[in-house]
Amino acid sequence: MLSRVAENIYWVGRYLERAENTARLLAANAALHLDLPRGITPAWEPLIAMAGAQDLFEAQHSDYSEPEVIRFMLGSEQNPSSILSSLRAARENARTIRDYMPREAWELINKHHLDAGERLDEGLSKRGRHEYLKRIILTTQTLNGMLAGTMNHDQGYHFLLLGRNIERADMTTRIIDVRTDGLLPLENSGLQAFETLQWVSLLRSLSAYQMYRRSMQARVRRGDVLLFLFQSADFPRSIRHNLCNIERSLKTLPNHESAIRILYQAKSRILSTPVEKMPCAPLHHFIDQVQIALDRVHDEISSAWFLPPH
């Protein structure tokens, strides 16, 4: 398989997953707003922090108000992680490998990008935002199902899965990091009674609420939520589950030894760390280490199979 093809398929998987997860996060934050008492609103700044785009945002905006953050995360062309930018990048990568993927999948990726742009005003309005974000999530899931059902499960498909699972694991760590620290001013604010809402919101960000209740058989508590999202072997958006999927795909490819070695170290650390007992600061440091490990796996994949940067 050509390095260019492998790299483009990999990035199609990453960009589609990034668009879906950003939509999930915005939808969950809007739902949290509705659940809180009148006059109390969740912070929007942490969503920009999750994307690592504070400097870019502050260069263009004077405050972290809801409309400005929504516009930046949804449709800003200057933000490479916005939903529209992610879908555009997925489309451009898919366009160059149209002959390699099912025609129906390419057509749906193209339509997904066009629809997201044409309906952007709907997404920016409070009235239409829920349906807009729901459509982004459902269309991306439809694409994932279509590719699973119609694309050869050869090396190309495993590059798609590598991109999707690395991005999903990375986004899960970012969402945990943001939701754990900063959405509600809990300390000394009288809002401790609403802490459970924050953890329910975290689970809903990842469509994990019902699976959490089934697996943990417990009410929503910080420690149990962290344990579930880091270490569950069954939930498809847990970090452990995604690392296992990355391992399976890597083993179908040659020259995977270095990436597998980093992956084993990361898995071992996740399974041996009592995340459920960690205060915010050590948890933040631990999440940084997981993200660094994911970056190293990406670097190994890139150096082993992709063309060197020009």
PDB file of C-alpha atoms in Angstrom:
ATOM      1  CA  MET A   1       0.000   0.000   0.000  1.00  0.00           C
ATOM      2  CA  LEU A   2       1.283   3.492  -0.858  1.00  0.00           C
ATOM      3  CA  SER A   3       2.355   5.638   2.098  1.00  0.00           C
ATOM      4  CA  ARG A   4       0.233   8.513   0.795  1.00  0.00           C
ATOM      5  CA  VAL A   5      -2.890   6.350   0.730  1.00  0.00           C
ATOM      6  CA  ALA A   6      -2.221   4.960   4.217  1.00  0.00           C
ATOM      7  CA  GLU A   7      -1.722   8.442   5.646  1.00  0.00           C
ATOM      8  CA  ASN A   8      -4.826   9.900   4.016  1.00  0.00           C
ATOM      9  CA  ILE A   9      -7.041   7.044   5.245  1.00  0.00           C
ATOM     10  CA  TYR A  10      -5.575   7.442   8.742  1.00  0.00           C
ATOM     11  CA  TRP A  11      -6.447  11.146   8.770  1.00  0.00           C
ATOM     12  CA  VAL A  12      -9.964  10.540   7.430  1.00  0.00           C
ATOM     13  CA  GLY A  13     -10.523   8.406  10.559  1.00  0.00           C
ATOM     14  CA  ARG A  14      -9.043  11.043  12.870  1.00  0.00           C
ATOM     15  CA  TYR A  15     -10.903  14.049  11.442  1.00  0.00           C
ATOM     16  CA  LEU A  16     -14.297  12.339  11.368  1.00  0.00           C
ATOM     17  CA  GLU A  17     -13.845  11.253  14.983  1.00  0.00           C
ATOM     18  CA  ARG A  18     -12.754  14.774  15.985  1.00  0.00           C
ATOM     19  CA  ALA A  19     -15.880  16.315  14.441  1.00  0.00           C
ATOM     20  CA  GLU A  20     -18.139  13.817  16.227  1.00  0.00           C
ATOM     21  CA  ASN A  21     -16.497  14.291  19.625  1.00  0.00           C
ATOM     22  CA  THR A  22     -16.593  18.080  19.377  1.00  0.00           C
ATOM     23  CA  ALA A  23     -20.308  17.851  18.590  1.00  0.00           C
ATOM     24  CA  ARG A  24     -20.815  15.568  21.603  1.00  0.00           C
ATOM     25  CA  LEU A  25     -19.025  17.980  23.918  1.00  0.00           C
ATOM     26  CA  LEU A  26     -21.008  21.029  22.768  1.00  0.00           C
ATOM     27  CA  ALA A  27     -24.291  19.141  23.035  1.00  0.00           C
ATOM     28  CA  ALA A  28     -23.510  17.952  26.565  1.00  0.00           C
ATOM     29  CA  ASN A  29     -22.526  21.448  27.709  1.00  0.00           C
ATOM     30  CA  ALA A  30     -25.785  22.847  26.360  1.00  0.00           C
ATOM     31  CA  ALA A  31     -27.721  20.083  28.170  1.00  0.00           C
ATOM     32  CA  LEU A  32     -25.872  20.849  31.425  1.00  0.00           C
ATOM     33  CA  HIS A  33     -26.979  24.469  31.062  1.00  0.00           C
ATOM     34  CA  LEU A  34     -30.618  23.330  30.995  1.00  0.00           C
ATOM     35  CA  ASP A  35     -30.180  21.104  34.079  1.00  0.00           C
ATOM     36  CA  LEU A  36     -28.711  23.824  36.307  1.00  0.00           C
ATOM     37  CA  PRO A  37     -30.789  26.300  38.326  1.00  0.00           C
ATOM     38  CA  ARG A  38     -31.623  29.627  36.692  1.00  0.00           C
ATOM     39  CA  GLY A  39     -28.717  32.075  36.927  1.00  0.00           C
ATOM     40  CA  ILE A  40     -26.023  29.390  37.047  1.00  0.00           C
ATOM     41  CA  THR A  41     -24.290  28.563  33.793  1.00  0.00           C
ATOM     42  CA  PRO A  42     -21.464  26.138  33.010  1.00  0.00           C
ATOM     43  CA  ALA A  43     -18.196  27.713  31.934  1.00  0.00           C
ATOM     44  CA  TRP A  44     -17.455  27.709  28.213  1.00  0.00           C
ATOM     45  CA  GLU A  45     -13.742  28.506  28.438  1.00  0.00           C
ATOM     46  CA  PRO A  46     -12.731  24.896  29.273  1.00  0.00           C
ATOM     47  CA  LEU A  47     -14.070  23.777  25.883  1.00  0.00           C
ATOM     48  CA  ILE A  48     -11.492  25.986  24.194  1.00  0.00           C
ATOM     49  CA  ALA A  49      -8.837  24.600  26.542  1.00  0.00           C
ATOM     50  CA  MET A  50      -9.833  21.086  25.493  1.00  0.00           C
ATOM     51  CA  ALA A  51      -9.024  21.961  21.887  1.00  0.00           C
ATOM     52  CA  GLY A  52      -5.725  23.537  22.985  1.00  0.00           C
ATOM     53  CA  ALA A  53      -6.752  26.734  21.189  1.00  0.00           C
ATOM     54  CA  GLN A  54      -6.722  29.400  23.925  1.00  0.00           C
ATOM     55  CA  ASP A  55      -4.128  31.602  22.209  1.00  0.00           C
ATOM     56  CA  LEU A  56      -5.907  31.416  18.874  1.00  0.00           C
ATOM     57  CA  PHE A  57      -9.291  32.136  20.480  1.00  0.00           C
ATOM     58  CA  GLU A  58      -8.062  35.075  22.560  1.00  0.00           C
ATOM     59  CA  ALA A  59      -6.420  36.625  19.506  1.00  0.00           C
ATOM     60  CA  GLN A  60      -9.844  36.834  17.868  1.00  0.00           C
ATOM     61  CA  HIS A  61     -12.291  37.233  20.755  1.00  0.00           C
ATOM     62  CA  SER A  62     -12.502  39.465  23.811  1.00  0.00           C
ATOM     63  CA  ASP A  63     -14.469  37.090  26.049  1.00  0.00           C
ATOM     64  CA  TYR A  64     -15.503  33.449  26.484  1.00  0.00           C
ATOM     65  CA  SER A  65     -19.215  34.019  26.033  1.00  0.00           C
ATOM     66  CA  GLU A  66     -21.402  31.167  24.809  1.00  0.00           C
ATOM     67  CA  PRO A  67     -22.056  32.601  21.300  1.00  0.00           C
ATOM     68  CA  GLU A  68     -18.355  33.267  20.669  1.00  0.00           C
ATOM     69  CA  VAL A  69     -17.250  29.815  21.876  1.00  0.00           C
ATOM     70  CA  ILE A  70     -19.994  28.063  19.887  1.00  0.00           C
ATOM     71  CA  ARG A  71     -19.078  29.933  16.696  1.00  0.00           C
ATOM     72  CA  PHE A  72     -15.362  29.158  17.210  1.00  0.00           C
ATOM     73  CA  MET A  73     -15.934  25.452  17.892  1.00  0.00           C
ATOM     74  CA  LEU A  74     -18.612  24.950  15.285  1.00  0.00           C
ATOM     75  CA  GLY A  75     -17.651  26.828  12.177  1.00  0.00           C
ATOM     76  CA  SER A  76     -14.535  28.981  12.546  1.00  0.00           C
ATOM     77  CA  GLU A  77     -12.241  28.561   9.549  1.00  0.00           C
ATOM     78  CA  GLN A  78      -9.362  29.855  11.680  1.00  0.00           C
ATOM     79  CA  ASN A  79      -9.836  27.034  14.190  1.00  0.00           C
ATOM     80  CA  PRO A  80      -8.403  23.832  12.671  1.00  0.00           C
ATOM     81  CA  SER A  81     -10.302  21.762  15.263  1.00  0.00           C
ATOM     82  CA  SER A  82     -13.757  23.243  14.605  1.00  0.00           C
ATOM     83  CA  ILE A  83     -16.381  20.817  13.365  1.00  0.00           C
ATOM     84  CA  LEU A  84     -16.468  22.437   9.938  1.00  0.00           C
ATOM     85  CA  SER A  85     -12.645  22.480   9.619  1.00  0.00           C
ATOM     86  CA  SER A  86     -12.461  18.816  10.708  1.00  0.00           C
ATOM     87  CA  LEU A  87     -15.094  17.751   8.172  1.00  0.00           C
ATOM     88  CA  ARG A  88     -13.376  19.762   5.449  1.00  0.00           C
ATOM     89  CA  ALA A  89     -10.048  18.082   6.241  1.00  0.00           C
ATOM     90  CA  ALA A  90     -11.720  14.637   6.252  1.00  0.00           C
ATOM     91  CA  ARG A  91     -13.264  15.410   2.862  1.00  0.00           C
ATOM     92  CA  GLU A  92      -9.957  16.623   1.364  1.00  0.00           C
ATOM     93  CA  ASN A  93      -8.135  13.492   2.550  1.00  0.00           C
ATOM     94  CA  ALA A  94     -10.949  11.263   1.261  1.00  0.00           C
ATOM     95  CA  ARG A  95     -11.047  13.081  -2.112  1.00  0.00           C
ATOM     96  CA  THR A  96      -7.463  12.034  -2.892  1.00  0.00           C
ATOM     97  CA  ILE A  97      -8.220   8.349  -2.216  1.00  0.00           C
ATOM     98  CA  ARG A  98     -11.691   8.087  -3.745  1.00  0.00           C
ATOM     99  CA  ASP A  99     -10.682   4.985  -5.684  1.00  0.00           C
ATOM    100  CA  TYR A 100      -9.651   3.228  -2.477  1.00  0.00           C
ATOM    101  CA  MET A 101     -12.865   3.577  -0.501  1.00  0.00           C
ATOM    102  CA  PRO A 102     -16.457   2.642  -1.405  1.00  0.00           C
ATOM    103  CA  ARG A 103     -18.051   5.256  -3.656  1.00  0.00           C
ATOM    104  CA  GLU A 104     -21.032   5.594  -1.296  1.00  0.00           C
ATOM    105  CA  ALA A 105     -18.708   6.454   1.608  1.00  0.00           C
ATOM    106  CA  TRP A 106     -16.921   9.179  -0.365  1.00  0.00           C
ATOM    107  CA  GLU A 107     -20.277  10.652  -1.449  1.00  0.00           C
ATOM    108  CA  LEU A 108     -21.540  10.685   2.141  1.00  0.00           C
ATOM    109  CA  ILE A 109     -18.333  12.329   3.442  1.00  0.00           C
ATOM    110  CA  ASN A 110     -18.714  15.003   0.762  1.00  0.00           C
ATOM    111  CA  LYS A 111     -22.410  15.513   1.585  1.00  0.00           C
ATOM    112  CA  HIS A 112     -21.636  15.568   5.335  1.00  0.00           C
ATOM    113  CA  HIS A 113     -19.213  18.445   4.842  1.00  0.00           C
ATOM    114  CA  LEU A 114     -21.568  20.392   2.534  1.00  0.00           C
ATOM    115  CA  ASP A 115     -24.568  19.958   4.861  1.00  0.00           C
ATOM    116  CA  ALA A 116     -22.572  21.096   7.902  1.00  0.00           C
ATOM    117  CA  GLY A 117     -21.571  24.293   6.077  1.00  0.00           C
ATOM    118  CA  GLU A 118     -24.999  25.037   4.580  1.00  0.00           C
ATOM    119  CA  ARG A 119     -26.787  24.548   7.929  1.00  0.00           C
ATOM    120  CA  LEU A 120     -24.215  26.400  10.034  1.00  0.00           C
ATOM    121  CA  ASP A 121     -26.653  29.219  10.925  1.00  0.00           C
ATOM    122  CA  GLU A 122     -28.989  26.578  12.349  1.00  0.00           C
ATOM    123  CA  GLY A 123     -26.173  25.265  14.531  1.00  0.00           C
ATOM    124  CA  LEU A 124     -25.305  28.746  15.778  1.00  0.00           C
ATOM    125  CA  SER A 125     -28.869  29.407  16.977  1.00  0.00           C
ATOM    126  CA  LYS A 126     -30.039  28.070  20.334  1.00  0.00           C
ATOM    127  CA  ARG A 127     -33.235  26.755  18.755  1.00  0.00           C
ATOM    128  CA  GLY A 128     -31.528  24.710  16.047  1.00  0.00           C
ATOM    129  CA  ARG A 129     -28.275  23.728  17.754  1.00  0.00           C
ATOM    130  CA  HIS A 130     -29.450  20.434  19.242  1.00  0.00           C
ATOM    131  CA  GLU A 131     -30.672  19.071  15.889  1.00  0.00           C
ATOM    132  CA  TYR A 132     -27.544  20.324  14.119  1.00  0.00           C
ATOM    133  CA  LEU A 133     -25.173  18.592  16.553  1.00  0.00           C
ATOM    134  CA  LYS A 134     -27.323  15.452  16.576  1.00  0.00           C
ATOM    135  CA  ARG A 135     -27.086  15.328  12.768  1.00  0.00           C
ATOM    136  CA  ILE A 136     -23.275  15.669  12.896  1.00  0.00           C
ATOM    137  CA  ILE A 137     -23.041  12.741  15.336  1.00  0.00           C
ATOM    138  CA  LEU A 138     -25.518  10.482  13.519  1.00  0.00           C
ATOM    139  CA  THR A 139     -24.031  11.076  10.067  1.00  0.00           C
ATOM    140  CA  THR A 140     -20.528  10.327  11.354  1.00  0.00           C
ATOM    141  CA  GLN A 141     -21.775   7.133  12.967  1.00  0.00           C
ATOM    142  CA  THR A 142     -23.529   6.206   9.717  1.00  0.00           C
ATOM    143  CA  LEU A 143     -20.229   6.694   7.901  1.00  0.00           C
ATOM    144  CA  ASN A 144     -18.401   4.493  10.407  1.00  0.00           C
ATOM    145  CA  GLY A 145     -21.009   1.764   9.922  1.00  0.00           C
ATOM    146  CA  MET A 146     -20.907   2.103   6.129  1.00  0.00           C
ATOM    147  CA  LEU A 147     -17.114   1.808   6.044  1.00  0.00           C
ATOM    148  CA  ALA A 148     -17.225  -1.215   8.362  1.00  0.00           C
ATOM    149  CA  GLY A 149     -19.828  -2.904   6.191  1.00  0.00           C
ATOM    150  CA  THR A 150     -18.551  -2.123   2.706  1.00  0.00           C
ATOM    151  CA  MET A 151     -14.783  -1.542   2.827  1.00  0.00           C
ATOM    152  CA  ASN A 152     -12.292  -4.393   2.581  1.00  0.00           C
ATOM    153  CA  HIS A 153     -10.868  -5.110   6.040  1.00  0.00           C
ATOM    154  CA  ASP A 154      -7.321  -4.975   4.724  1.00  0.00           C
ATOM    155  CA  GLN A 155      -4.394  -2.772   5.725  1.00  0.00           C
ATOM    156  CA  GLY A 156      -6.210   0.364   4.553  1.00  0.00           C
ATOM    157  CA  TYR A 157      -9.131  -0.316   6.863  1.00  0.00           C
ATOM    158  CA  HIS A 158      -6.760  -0.823   9.790  1.00  0.00           C
ATOM    159  CA  PHE A 159      -5.159   2.559   9.118  1.00  0.00           C
ATOM    160  CA  LEU A 160      -8.673   4.034   9.281  1.00  0.00           C
ATOM    161  CA  LEU A 161      -9.237   2.282  12.639  1.00  0.00           C
ATOM    162  CA  LEU A 162      -5.850   3.445  13.934  1.00  0.00           C
ATOM    163  CA  GLY A 163      -6.766   7.052  13.194  1.00  0.00           C
ATOM    164  CA  ARG A 164     -10.229   6.702  14.711  1.00  0.00           C
ATOM    165  CA  ASN A 165      -9.099   4.970  17.914  1.00  0.00           C
ATOM    166  CA  ILE A 166      -6.098   7.224  18.574  1.00  0.00           C
ATOM    167  CA  GLU A 167      -8.307  10.293  18.116  1.00  0.00           C
ATOM    168  CA  ARG A 168     -11.085   8.769  20.255  1.00  0.00           C
ATOM    169  CA  ALA A 169      -8.702   7.915  23.111  1.00  0.00           C
ATOM    170  CA  ASP A 170      -7.143  11.373  22.924  1.00  0.00           C
ATOM    171  CA  MET A 171     -10.536  13.118  22.897  1.00  0.00           C
ATOM    172  CA  THR A 172     -11.756  11.005  25.825  1.00  0.00           C
ATOM    173  CA  THR A 173      -8.758  12.112  27.902  1.00  0.00           C
ATOM    174  CA  ARG A 174      -9.374  15.746  26.920  1.00  0.00           C
ATOM    175  CA  ILE A 175     -13.068  15.568  27.794  1.00  0.00           C
ATOM    176  CA  ILE A 176     -12.283  13.957  31.182  1.00  0.00           C
ATOM    177  CA  ASP A 177      -9.663  16.629  31.850  1.00  0.00           C
ATOM    178  CA  VAL A 178     -12.040  19.485  31.038  1.00  0.00           C
ATOM    179  CA  ARG A 179     -15.042  18.019  32.832  1.00  0.00           C
ATOM    180  CA  THR A 180     -13.034  17.136  35.939  1.00  0.00           C
ATOM    181  CA  ASP A 181     -11.714  20.620  36.496  1.00  0.00           C
ATOM    182  CA  GLY A 182     -13.467  23.822  35.683  1.00  0.00           C
ATOM    183  CA  LEU A 183     -16.984  23.533  34.291  1.00  0.00           C
ATOM    184  CA  LEU A 184     -18.678  24.423  37.583  1.00  0.00           C
ATOM    185  CA  PRO A 185     -17.114  26.581  40.304  1.00  0.00           C
ATOM    186  CA  LEU A 186     -17.784  23.950  42.980  1.00  0.00           C
ATOM    187  CA  GLU A 187     -15.461  25.000  45.764  1.00  0.00           C
ATOM    188  CA  ASN A 188     -16.910  27.499  48.231  1.00  0.00           C
ATOM    189  CA  SER A 189     -19.726  28.316  45.838  1.00  0.00           C
ATOM    190  CA  GLY A 190     -22.655  26.421  47.313  1.00  0.00           C
ATOM    191  CA  LEU A 191     -22.831  24.358  44.114  1.00  0.00           C
ATOM    192  CA  GLN A 192     -21.561  21.085  45.618  1.00  0.00           C
ATOM    193  CA  ALA A 193     -25.149  19.780  45.460  1.00  0.00           C
ATOM    194  CA  PHE A 194     -24.907  19.933  41.675  1.00  0.00           C
ATOM    195  CA  GLU A 195     -21.606  18.051  41.412  1.00  0.00           C
ATOM    196  CA  THR A 196     -23.429  14.893  40.325  1.00  0.00           C
ATOM    197  CA  LEU A 197     -24.835  16.815  37.361  1.00  0.00           C
ATOM    198  CA  GLN A 198     -21.293  17.549  36.250  1.00  0.00           C
ATOM    199  CA  TRP A 199     -20.403  13.842  36.246  1.00  0.00           C
ATOM    200  CA  VAL A 200     -23.632  12.901  34.495  1.00  0.00           C
ATOM    201  CA  SER A 201     -22.751  15.548  31.912  1.00  0.00           C
ATOM    202  CA  LEU A 202     -19.300  13.971  31.470  1.00  0.00           C
ATOM    203  CA  LEU A 203     -20.879  10.573  30.833  1.00  0.00           C
ATOM    204  CA  ARG A 204     -23.380  12.063  28.391  1.00  0.00           C
ATOM    205  CA  SER A 205     -20.555  13.795  26.519  1.00  0.00           C
ATOM    206  CA  LEU A 206     -19.395  10.299  25.609  1.00  0.00           C
ATOM    207  CA  SER A 207     -22.848   8.653  25.331  1.00  0.00           C
ATOM    208  CA  ALA A 208     -21.705   6.619  28.326  1.00  0.00           C
ATOM    209  CA  TYR A 209     -24.441   7.208  30.894  1.00  0.00           C
ATOM    210  CA  GLN A 210     -26.526   4.054  30.335  1.00  0.00           C
ATOM    211  CA  MET A 211     -23.492   1.793  29.858  1.00  0.00           C
ATOM    212  CA  TYR A 212     -21.996   3.186  33.074  1.00  0.00           C
ATOM    213  CA  ARG A 213     -25.164   2.351  34.998  1.00  0.00           C
ATOM    214  CA  ARG A 214     -25.229  -1.170  33.547  1.00  0.00           C
ATOM    215  CA  SER A 215     -21.536  -1.859  34.187  1.00  0.00           C
ATOM    216  CA  MET A 216     -20.933  -0.166  37.517  1.00  0.00           C
ATOM    217  CA  GLN A 217     -24.318  -0.856  39.129  1.00  0.00           C
ATOM    218  CA  ALA A 218     -23.836   2.295  41.181  1.00  0.00           C
ATOM    219  CA  ARG A 219     -25.037   5.873  41.322  1.00  0.00           C
ATOM    220  CA  VAL A 220     -22.959   8.432  39.488  1.00  0.00           C
ATOM    221  CA  ARG A 221     -19.838   9.179  41.547  1.00  0.00           C
ATOM    222  CA  ARG A 222     -16.529  10.749  40.595  1.00  0.00           C
ATOM    223  CA  GLY A 223     -14.347   7.731  41.387  1.00  0.00           C
ATOM    224  CA  ASP A 224     -16.574   5.214  39.625  1.00  0.00           C
ATOM    225  CA  VAL A 225     -16.915   7.434  36.545  1.00  0.00           C
ATOM    226  CA  LEU A 226     -13.140   7.815  36.249  1.00  0.00           C
ATOM    227  CA  LEU A 227     -12.619   4.083  36.733  1.00  0.00           C
ATOM    228  CA  PHE A 228     -15.191   3.304  34.028  1.00  0.00           C
ATOM    229  CA  LEU A 229     -13.832   5.749  31.455  1.00  0.00           C
ATOM    230  CA  PHE A 230     -10.171   4.812  31.960  1.00  0.00           C
ATOM    231  CA  GLN A 231     -10.288   1.077  32.602  1.00  0.00           C
ATOM    232  CA  SER A 232     -13.483  -0.457  31.206  1.00  0.00           C
ATOM    233  CA  ALA A 233     -12.681  -3.360  28.894  1.00  0.00           C
ATOM    234  CA  ASP A 234     -16.140  -3.234  27.327  1.00  0.00           C
ATOM    235  CA  PHE A 235     -17.141   0.388  26.757  1.00  0.00           C
ATOM    236  CA  PRO A 236     -16.006   1.425  23.233  1.00  0.00           C
ATOM    237  CA  ARG A 237     -15.027   4.942  24.238  1.00  0.00           C
ATOM    238  CA  SER A 238     -12.998   4.015  27.323  1.00  0.00           C
ATOM    239  CA  ILE A 239      -9.281   4.652  27.001  1.00  0.00           C
ATOM    240  CA  ARG A 240      -8.385   1.017  27.697  1.00  0.00           C
ATOM    241  CA  HIS A 241     -10.787  -0.238  25.030  1.00  0.00           C
ATOM    242  CA  ASN A 242      -9.327   2.119  22.445  1.00  0.00           C
ATOM    243  CA  LEU A 243      -5.753   1.140  23.286  1.00  0.00           C
ATOM    244  CA  CYS A 244      -6.717  -2.521  22.775  1.00  0.00           C
ATOM    245  CA  ASN A 245      -8.229  -1.650  19.380  1.00  0.00           C
ATOM    246  CA  ILE A 246      -5.054   0.221  18.402  1.00  0.00           C
ATOM    247  CA  GLU A 247      -3.003  -2.836  19.396  1.00  0.00           C
ATOM    248  CA  ARG A 248      -5.150  -5.159  17.253  1.00  0.00           C
ATOM    249  CA  SER A 249      -4.776  -2.919  14.188  1.00  0.00           C
ATOM    250  CA  LEU A 250      -1.040  -2.445  14.702  1.00  0.00           C
ATOM    251  CA  LYS A 251      -0.485  -6.212  14.800  1.00  0.00           C
ATOM    252  CA  THR A 252      -1.904  -6.530  11.266  1.00  0.00           C
ATOM    253  CA  LEU A 253       0.836  -4.219   9.956  1.00  0.00           C
ATOM    254  CA  PRO A 254       4.580  -4.807   9.538  1.00  0.00           C
ATOM    255  CA  ASN A 255       7.187  -2.822  11.532  1.00  0.00           C
ATOM    256  CA  HIS A 256       4.836  -2.340  14.489  1.00  0.00           C
ATOM    257  CA  GLU A 257       7.259  -3.248  17.311  1.00  0.00           C
ATOM    258  CA  SER A 258       8.137   0.276  18.506  1.00  0.00           C
ATOM    259  CA  ALA A 259       4.517   1.483  18.541  1.00  0.00           C
ATOM    260  CA  ILE A 260       3.348  -1.687  20.329  1.00  0.00           C
ATOM    261  CA  ARG A 261       6.031  -1.230  22.999  1.00  0.00           C
ATOM    262  CA  ILE A 262       4.792   2.291  23.813  1.00  0.00           C
ATOM    263  CA  LEU A 263       1.212   1.057  23.787  1.00  0.00           C
ATOM    264  CA  TYR A 264       1.943  -1.734  26.290  1.00  0.00           C
ATOM    265  CA  GLN A 265       3.581   0.746  28.655  1.00  0.00           C
ATOM    266  CA  ALA A 266       0.573   3.075  28.445  1.00  0.00           C
ATOM    267  CA  LYS A 267      -1.918   0.235  29.016  1.00  0.00           C
ATOM    268  CA  SER A 268       0.033  -1.073  31.985  1.00  0.00           C
ATOM    269  CA  ARG A 269       0.132   2.365  33.549  1.00  0.00           C
ATOM    270  CA  ILE A 270      -3.600   2.955  33.050  1.00  0.00           C
ATOM    271  CA  LEU A 271      -4.538  -0.396  34.589  1.00  0.00           C
ATOM    272  CA  SER A 272      -2.216  -0.023  37.581  1.00  0.00           C
ATOM    273  CA  THR A 273      -3.085   3.584  38.468  1.00  0.00           C
ATOM    274  CA  PRO A 274      -5.897   4.178  41.013  1.00  0.00           C
ATOM    275  CA  VAL A 275      -7.486   6.982  39.010  1.00  0.00           C
ATOM    276  CA  GLU A 276     -10.634   6.835  41.136  1.00  0.00           C
ATOM    277  CA  LYS A 277      -8.684   8.192  44.131  1.00  0.00           C
ATOM    278  CA  MET A 278      -6.663  10.878  42.391  1.00  0.00           C
ATOM    279  CA  PRO A 279      -7.271  14.561  43.216  1.00  0.00           C
ATOM    280  CA  CYS A 280      -7.549  17.008  40.321  1.00  0.00           C
ATOM    281  CA  ALA A 281      -3.892  18.060  40.008  1.00  0.00           C
ATOM    282  CA  PRO A 282      -2.354  14.529  39.938  1.00  0.00           C
ATOM    283  CA  LEU A 283      -5.158  13.394  37.621  1.00  0.00           C
ATOM    284  CA  HIS A 284      -4.370  16.262  35.255  1.00  0.00           C
ATOM    285  CA  HIS A 285      -0.684  15.227  35.258  1.00  0.00           C
ATOM    286  CA  PHE A 286      -1.633  11.589  34.655  1.00  0.00           C
ATOM    287  CA  ILE A 287      -3.842  12.564  31.702  1.00  0.00           C
ATOM    288  CA  ASP A 288      -0.925  14.571  30.283  1.00  0.00           C
ATOM    289  CA  GLN A 289       1.214  11.408  30.402  1.00  0.00           C
ATOM    290  CA  VAL A 290      -1.465   9.372  28.579  1.00  0.00           C
ATOM    291  CA  GLN A 291      -1.733  12.046  25.888  1.00  0.00           C
ATOM    292  CA  ILE A 292       2.047  12.097  25.475  1.00  0.00           C
ATOM    293  CA  ALA A 293       2.006   8.300  25.029  1.00  0.00           C
ATOM    294  CA  LEU A 294      -0.698   8.627  22.344  1.00  0.00           C
ATOM    295  CA  ASP A 295       1.400  11.280  20.577  1.00  0.00           C
ATOM    296  CA  ARG A 296       4.379   8.909  20.655  1.00  0.00           C
ATOM    297  CA  VAL A 297       2.292   6.093  19.157  1.00  0.00           C
ATOM    298  CA  HIS A 298       1.199   8.492  16.406  1.00  0.00           C
ATOM    299  CA  ASP A 299       4.837   9.498  15.798  1.00  0.00           C
ATOM    300  CA  GLU A 300       5.885   5.845  15.497  1.00  0.00           C
ATOM    301  CA  ILE A 301       3.063   5.152  13.038  1.00  0.00           C
ATOM    302  CA  SER A 302       4.009   8.224  11.050  1.00  0.00           C
ATOM    303  CA  SER A 303       7.724   7.388  10.866  1.00  0.00           C
ATOM    304  CA  ALA A 304       7.087   3.714  10.026  1.00  0.00           C
ATOM    305  CA  TRP A 305       4.464   4.094   7.279  1.00  0.00           C
ATOM    306  CA  PHE A 306       3.894   7.679   6.173  1.00  0.00           C
ATOM    307  CA  LEU A 307       5.920   9.913   3.879  1.00  0.00           C
ATOM    308  CA  PRO A 308       8.390  12.190   5.700  1.00  0.00           C
ATOM    309  CA  PRO A 309       7.174  15.820   5.957  1.00  0.00           C
ATOM    310  CA  HIS A 310       8.441  18.089   3.210  1.00  0.00           C
TER     311      HIS A 310
END
